[in-house]
Tab-separated table of C-alpha atoms in Angstrom:
chain	number	residue	atom	x	y	z
A	2	UNK	CA	14.741	6.438	28.699
A	3	UNK	CA	15.669	4.636	31.920
A	4	UNK	CA	17.427	1.257	31.743
A	5	UNK	CA	18.096	-1.464	34.274
A	6	UNK	CA	20.400	-4.443	34.327
A	7	UNK	CA	18.831	-7.836	34.899
A	8	UNK	CA	21.624	-10.381	35.302
A	9	UNK	CA	23.761	-9.122	32.448
A	10	UNK	CA	21.053	-8.170	29.962
A	11	UNK	CA	20.226	-4.497	29.530
A	12	UNK	CA	16.693	-3.505	28.456
A	13	UNK	CA	14.458	-0.426	28.838
A	14	UNK	CA	12.149	-0.709	31.840
A	15	UNK	CA	9.077	0.900	30.255
A	16	UNK	CA	8.170	2.066	26.782
A	17	UNK	CA	5.117	3.624	25.140
A	18	UNK	CA	3.916	2.612	21.674
A	19	UNK	CA	1.311	4.310	19.490
A	20	UNK	CA	-1.491	2.008	18.406
A	21	UNK	CA	-1.680	0.961	14.725
A	22	UNK	CA	1.984	1.847	14.095
A	23	UNK	CA	5.142	-0.322	14.004
A	24	UNK	CA	7.225	-0.445	17.179
A	25	UNK	CA	10.694	-1.761	18.001
A	26	UNK	CA	11.815	-3.641	21.122
A	27	UNK	CA	15.478	-4.242	21.924
A	28	UNK	CA	17.824	-5.698	24.524
A	29	UNK	CA	21.600	-6.030	24.806
A	30	UNK	CA	23.761	-8.738	26.353
A	31	UNK	CA	26.910	-7.920	28.317
A	32	UNK	CA	28.842	-11.102	27.544
A	33	UNK	CA	31.749	-12.502	29.518
A	34	UNK	CA	34.927	-13.791	27.874
A	35	UNK	CA	34.585	-17.279	26.483
A	36	UNK	CA	30.793	-17.177	26.297
A	37	UNK	CA	28.847	-17.630	23.060
A	38	UNK	CA	25.174	-17.073	22.287
A	39	UNK	CA	23.461	-20.216	21.025
A	40	UNK	CA	19.916	-18.855	20.673
A	41	UNK	CA	17.867	-15.707	21.349
A	42	UNK	CA	14.201	-15.892	22.330
A	43	UNK	CA	11.488	-13.320	23.006
A	44	UNK	CA	8.431	-14.127	25.138
A	45	UNK	CA	5.210	-12.133	24.772
A	46	UNK	CA	2.863	-10.781	27.446
A	47	UNK	CA	1.451	-14.291	28.008
A	48	UNK	CA	4.919	-15.875	28.226
A	49	UNK	CA	4.465	-17.519	24.845
A	50	UNK	CA	7.338	-17.575	22.342
A	51	UNK	CA	7.108	-14.436	20.241
A	52	UNK	CA	10.188	-15.077	18.123
A	53	UNK	CA	13.264	-17.321	18.367
A	54	UNK	CA	16.420	-17.564	16.269
A	55	UNK	CA	20.099	-18.405	16.190
A	56	UNK	CA	22.319	-15.337	15.683
A	57	UNK	CA	23.653	-15.040	12.139
A	58	UNK	CA	21.337	-17.719	10.720
A	59	UNK	CA	18.348	-16.180	8.932
A	60	UNK	CA	16.767	-19.552	8.194
A	61	UNK	CA	16.510	-20.298	11.912
A	62	UNK	CA	13.969	-17.519	12.623
A	63	UNK	CA	10.564	-18.731	13.804
A	64	UNK	CA	7.712	-17.061	15.628
A	65	UNK	CA	4.425	-15.206	15.431
A	66	UNK	CA	3.377	-13.490	12.209
A	67	UNK	CA	2.835	-9.982	13.593
A	68	UNK	CA	6.519	-9.582	14.564
A	69	UNK	CA	9.732	-9.641	12.578
A	70	UNK	CA	13.446	-9.648	13.290
A	71	UNK	CA	15.208	-6.313	12.722
A	72	UNK	CA	18.923	-5.620	12.124
A	73	UNK	CA	20.863	-5.397	15.373
A	74	UNK	CA	24.436	-4.956	16.640
A	75	UNK	CA	26.464	-7.906	17.846
A	76	UNK	CA	25.236	-9.364	21.159
A	77	UNK	CA	21.944	-7.474	20.895
A	78	UNK	CA	18.453	-8.346	19.707
A	79	UNK	CA	15.936	-6.059	17.997
A	80	UNK	CA	12.424	-7.063	16.954
A	81	UNK	CA	9.585	-5.061	15.382
A	82	UNK	CA	5.885	-5.382	16.100
A	83	UNK	CA	4.450	-4.677	12.646
A	84	UNK	CA	1.268	-2.971	13.836
A	85	UNK	CA	0.696	-2.319	17.520
A	86	UNK	CA	-2.721	-3.152	18.973
A	87	UNK	CA	-4.257	-3.184	22.430
A	88	UNK	CA	-3.365	-6.867	22.906
A	89	UNK	CA	0.351	-5.982	22.631
A	90	UNK	CA	0.311	-4.132	25.961
A	91	UNK	CA	2.261	-5.883	28.707
A	92	UNK	CA	5.760	-7.094	29.574
A	93	UNK	CA	8.153	-8.763	27.117
A	94	UNK	CA	11.136	-10.938	28.023
A	95	UNK	CA	14.232	-11.378	25.880
A	96	UNK	CA	16.321	-14.471	26.676
A	97	UNK	CA	19.886	-15.170	25.581
A	98	UNK	CA	20.714	-18.886	25.691
A	99	UNK	CA	24.458	-18.890	26.385
A	100	UNK	CA	27.039	-21.651	26.168
A	101	UNK	CA	28.221	-22.902	28.617
A	102	UNK	CA	26.428	-21.005	31.431
A	103	UNK	CA	22.705	-21.347	30.693
A	104	UNK	CA	20.512	-18.321	29.938
A	105	UNK	CA	20.203	-14.654	30.846
A	106	UNK	CA	17.168	-12.447	30.382
A	107	UNK	CA	15.877	-8.882	30.424
A	108	UNK	CA	12.361	-7.476	30.485
A	109	UNK	CA	10.590	-4.461	28.979
A	110	UNK	CA	7.006	-3.430	29.775
A	111	UNK	CA	5.060	-1.810	26.948
A	112	UNK	CA	2.152	0.602	27.332
A	113	UNK	CA	-0.012	1.087	24.239
A	114	UNK	CA	-1.276	4.639	23.748
A	115	UNK	CA	-3.331	6.518	21.160
A	116	UNK	CA	-4.086	10.076	20.108
A	117	UNK	CA	-7.534	11.596	19.723
A	118	UNK	CA	-8.028	12.553	16.080
A	119	UNK	CA	-10.633	15.189	15.265
A	120	UNK	CA	-12.278	15.335	11.845
A	121	UNK	CA	-11.842	19.104	11.972
A	122	UNK	CA	-14.021	22.181	12.039
A	123	UNK	CA	-17.508	22.203	10.516
A	124	UNK	CA	-19.605	24.844	8.762
A	125	UNK	CA	-23.395	24.631	8.660
A	126	UNK	CA	-26.416	26.666	7.565
A	127	UNK	CA	-28.833	27.751	10.252
A	128	UNK	CA	-31.814	25.426	10.433
A	129	UNK	CA	-29.931	22.515	8.856
A	130	UNK	CA	-27.973	19.595	10.333
A	131	UNK	CA	-24.369	19.673	11.525
A	132	UNK	CA	-22.064	16.918	12.774
A	133	UNK	CA	-18.794	16.911	14.694
A	134	UNK	CA	-16.682	13.776	14.996
A	135	UNK	CA	-13.461	12.450	16.473
A	136	UNK	CA	-11.743	9.104	16.901
A	137	UNK	CA	-9.677	7.297	19.555
A	138	UNK	CA	-7.831	4.119	18.624
A	139	UNK	CA	-8.086	2.276	21.966
A	140	UNK	CA	-11.784	1.808	22.773
A	141	UNK	CA	-10.853	-1.108	25.067
A	142	UNK	CA	-9.501	1.436	27.568
A	143	UNK	CA	-12.404	3.902	27.356
A	144	UNK	CA	-15.163	3.909	29.982
A	145	UNK	CA	-16.999	7.037	28.777
A	146	UNK	CA	-17.144	9.483	25.868
A	147	UNK	CA	-18.224	13.019	26.754
A	148	UNK	CA	-18.954	15.984	24.469
A	149	UNK	CA	-18.750	19.513	25.880
A	150	UNK	CA	-19.558	22.927	24.450
A	151	UNK	CA	-16.951	25.560	25.303
A	152	UNK	CA	-18.869	28.620	26.541
A	153	UNK	CA	-15.822	30.763	27.339
A	154	UNK	CA	-12.216	30.371	28.469
A	155	UNK	CA	-13.184	29.099	31.920
A	156	UNK	CA	-16.591	27.506	31.371
A	157	UNK	CA	-17.846	24.536	29.391
A	158	UNK	CA	-21.231	22.825	29.249
A	159	UNK	CA	-21.966	19.122	28.806
A	160	UNK	CA	-23.901	18.254	25.645
A	161	UNK	CA	-24.001	14.453	25.455
A	162	UNK	CA	-22.233	11.341	26.737
A	163	UNK	CA	-21.972	7.621	26.128
A	164	UNK	CA	-20.663	4.962	28.512
A	165	UNK	CA	-20.119	1.214	28.362
A	166	UNK	CA	-23.277	-0.907	28.573
A	167	UNK	CA	-25.594	2.109	28.384
A	168	UNK	CA	-27.408	4.307	25.893
A	169	UNK	CA	-26.268	7.797	24.868
A	170	UNK	CA	-27.357	10.529	27.289
A	171	UNK	CA	-28.348	13.926	25.862
A	172	UNK	CA	-28.423	16.935	28.192
A	173	UNK	CA	-31.760	18.716	28.624
A	174	UNK	CA	-30.758	21.794	26.619
A	175	UNK	CA	-30.151	19.628	23.532
A	176	UNK	CA	-32.460	16.683	24.174
A	177	UNK	CA	-34.866	17.366	21.282
A	178	UNK	CA	-32.271	18.190	18.645
A	179	UNK	CA	-29.102	16.227	19.265
A	180	UNK	CA	-27.881	12.648	18.895
A	181	UNK	CA	-24.674	10.830	19.783
A	182	UNK	CA	-23.291	7.657	18.231
A	183	UNK	CA	-23.072	4.585	20.481
A	184	UNK	CA	-19.321	4.133	20.143
A	185	UNK	CA	-16.286	4.357	22.406
A	186	UNK	CA	-13.915	4.830	19.463
A	187	UNK	CA	-15.558	6.712	16.566
A	188	UNK	CA	-17.830	9.259	18.194
A	189	UNK	CA	-20.124	11.640	16.309
A	190	UNK	CA	-22.282	14.415	17.732
A	191	UNK	CA	-25.116	15.601	15.476
A	192	UNK	CA	-27.207	18.744	16.011
A	193	UNK	CA	-30.423	19.622	14.151
A	194	UNK	CA	-31.708	22.133	13.446
A	195	UNK	CA	-28.620	24.179	14.292
A	196	UNK	CA	-29.110	27.642	15.750
A	197	UNK	CA	-26.959	30.739	15.930
A	198	UNK	CA	-26.202	30.013	19.603
A	199	UNK	CA	-24.750	26.624	18.638
A	200	UNK	CA	-21.771	28.370	17.063
A	201	UNK	CA	-18.886	27.469	19.362
A	202	UNK	CA	-16.011	25.071	19.848
A	203	UNK	CA	-16.777	21.585	21.141
A	204	UNK	CA	-14.537	19.110	22.939
A	205	UNK	CA	-14.780	15.337	22.686
A	206	UNK	CA	-13.322	13.656	25.765
A	207	UNK	CA	-12.406	9.998	26.188
A	208	UNK	CA	-12.355	9.033	29.867
A	209	UNK	CA	-10.270	6.010	30.870
A	210	UNK	CA	-9.186	4.116	33.976
A	211	UNK	CA	-7.950	5.145	36.425
A	212	UNK	CA	-8.329	8.929	35.882
A	213	UNK	CA	-6.985	9.591	32.417
A	214	UNK	CA	-8.698	11.871	29.899
A	215	UNK	CA	-7.743	12.350	26.247
A	216	UNK	CA	-9.482	15.040	24.203
A	217	UNK	CA	-9.659	17.018	20.976
A	218	UNK	CA	-11.484	20.206	20.022
A	219	UNK	CA	-13.322	21.215	16.852
A	220	UNK	CA	-15.381	24.306	16.085
A	221	UNK	CA	-18.802	24.790	14.517
A	222	UNK	CA	-19.545	27.893	12.425
A	223	UNK	CA	-23.160	28.783	11.602
A	224	UNK	CA	-24.279	30.871	8.611
A	225	UNK	CA	-27.725	32.394	8.321
A	226	UNK	CA	-29.652	30.722	5.494
A	227	UNK	CA	-30.103	34.027	3.622
A	228	UNK	CA	-26.332	34.573	3.646
A	229	UNK	CA	-25.377	31.116	2.448
A	230	UNK	CA	-25.961	31.668	-1.279
A	231	UNK	CA	-23.881	34.898	-1.434
A	232	UNK	CA	-21.143	33.081	0.480
A	233	UNK	CA	-21.345	30.191	-1.981
A	234	UNK	CA	-21.047	32.607	-4.914
A	235	UNK	CA	-18.087	34.276	-3.244
A	236	UNK	CA	-16.317	30.930	-2.761
A	237	UNK	CA	-17.062	29.899	-6.353
A	238	UNK	CA	-15.823	33.271	-7.609
A	239	UNK	CA	-12.574	32.885	-5.695
A	240	UNK	CA	-12.052	29.354	-7.008
A	241	UNK	CA	-12.808	30.506	-10.570
A	242	UNK	CA	-10.327	33.372	-10.293
A	243	UNK	CA	-7.621	30.962	-9.098
A	244	UNK	CA	-8.415	28.566	-11.951
A	245	UNK	CA	-8.192	31.370	-14.543
A	246	UNK	CA	-4.869	32.563	-13.104
A	247	UNK	CA	-3.361	29.075	-13.169
A	248	UNK	CA	-4.631	28.463	-16.709
A	249	UNK	CA	-3.199	31.789	-17.920
A	250	UNK	CA	0.217	31.057	-16.453
A	251	UNK	CA	0.220	27.586	-18.002
A	252	UNK	CA	-0.763	29.026	-21.404
A	253	UNK	CA	2.040	31.605	-21.272
A	254	UNK	CA	4.567	28.913	-20.358
A	255	UNK	CA	3.471	26.759	-23.302
A	256	UNK	CA	3.601	29.798	-25.601
A	257	UNK	CA	7.147	30.627	-24.480
A	258	UNK	CA	8.192	27.013	-25.007
A	259	UNK	CA	6.761	26.980	-28.531
A	260	UNK	CA	8.512	30.254	-29.338
A	261	UNK	CA	11.849	28.908	-28.099
A	262	UNK	CA	11.444	25.731	-30.156
A	263	UNK	CA	10.577	27.806	-33.242
A	264	UNK	CA	13.700	29.935	-32.766
A	265	UNK	CA	15.832	26.811	-32.434
A	266	UNK	CA	14.427	25.372	-35.671
A	267	UNK	CA	15.062	28.635	-37.566
A	268	UNK	CA	18.616	28.795	-36.227
A	269	UNK	CA	19.352	25.226	-37.294
A	270	UNK	CA	17.876	25.887	-40.770
A	271	UNK	CA	20.055	28.985	-41.121
A	272	UNK	CA	23.182	27.101	-40.117
A	273	UNK	CA	22.363	24.350	-42.601
A	274	UNK	CA	21.916	26.833	-45.484
A	275	UNK	CA	25.221	28.515	-44.636
A	276	UNK	CA	27.054	25.192	-44.738
A	277	UNK	CA	25.263	23.922	-47.874
A	278	UNK	CA	24.628	26.873	-50.210
A	279	UNK	CA	22.545	26.091	-53.322
A	280	UNK	CA	24.371	25.793	-56.627
A	281	UNK	CA	23.631	28.691	-58.957
């Protein structure tokens, strides 16, 4: 993290924040002898008051609802954006109003980022329908979504794409049996009927300005329809075997517990009879 000194306020120059998560901004004042901080203010990306307060006075805090004051060292200010969104991207200014010399300020510029989240690998039966999906949390930055089929380590083939203010485009090879959702955030590629040659890994790419691409990969496995039922039976058999094993272990544990309790009761009864023998 690189810092710069503006006047006598230290703040990070640039930071990156993940969308939909909390994020903390901070700045620190290098104060001269005899100076005291009367008020601390933060301005948002539109130079509107984000939060303002008097140090040490909780009741003095005022500001926008999506931010809150966080604990901070003396002569420093820390605020938390509760849930970062695209509109939070930009530069923030922290201002220390100082007596008797006016105010000093520092600035931090925030870039909002996101990760591509894939819904994972998919299994399908030949001749049926299969869908692959992934999500990107900043559709405002996306200009195009592109799905590619990975042919080998060095070659990939375009399947479908969707861009702003246009309809989905399906490549000729898949034009009669593929569809793509009209979304720049939650994208879903659907193939029907799936064929053996569709078995591969597919990449969803989110293209952004200026030349940034974020992507994720998921794989499609195809089973022949005549092999699906034996596979299903095999999976059920495995699950049943696990269930029987777990049930057996649980039963044995309960049995051992009952046996131990029974032994304890017998021992206590024996001790009682020894201490209180019956009169003859």
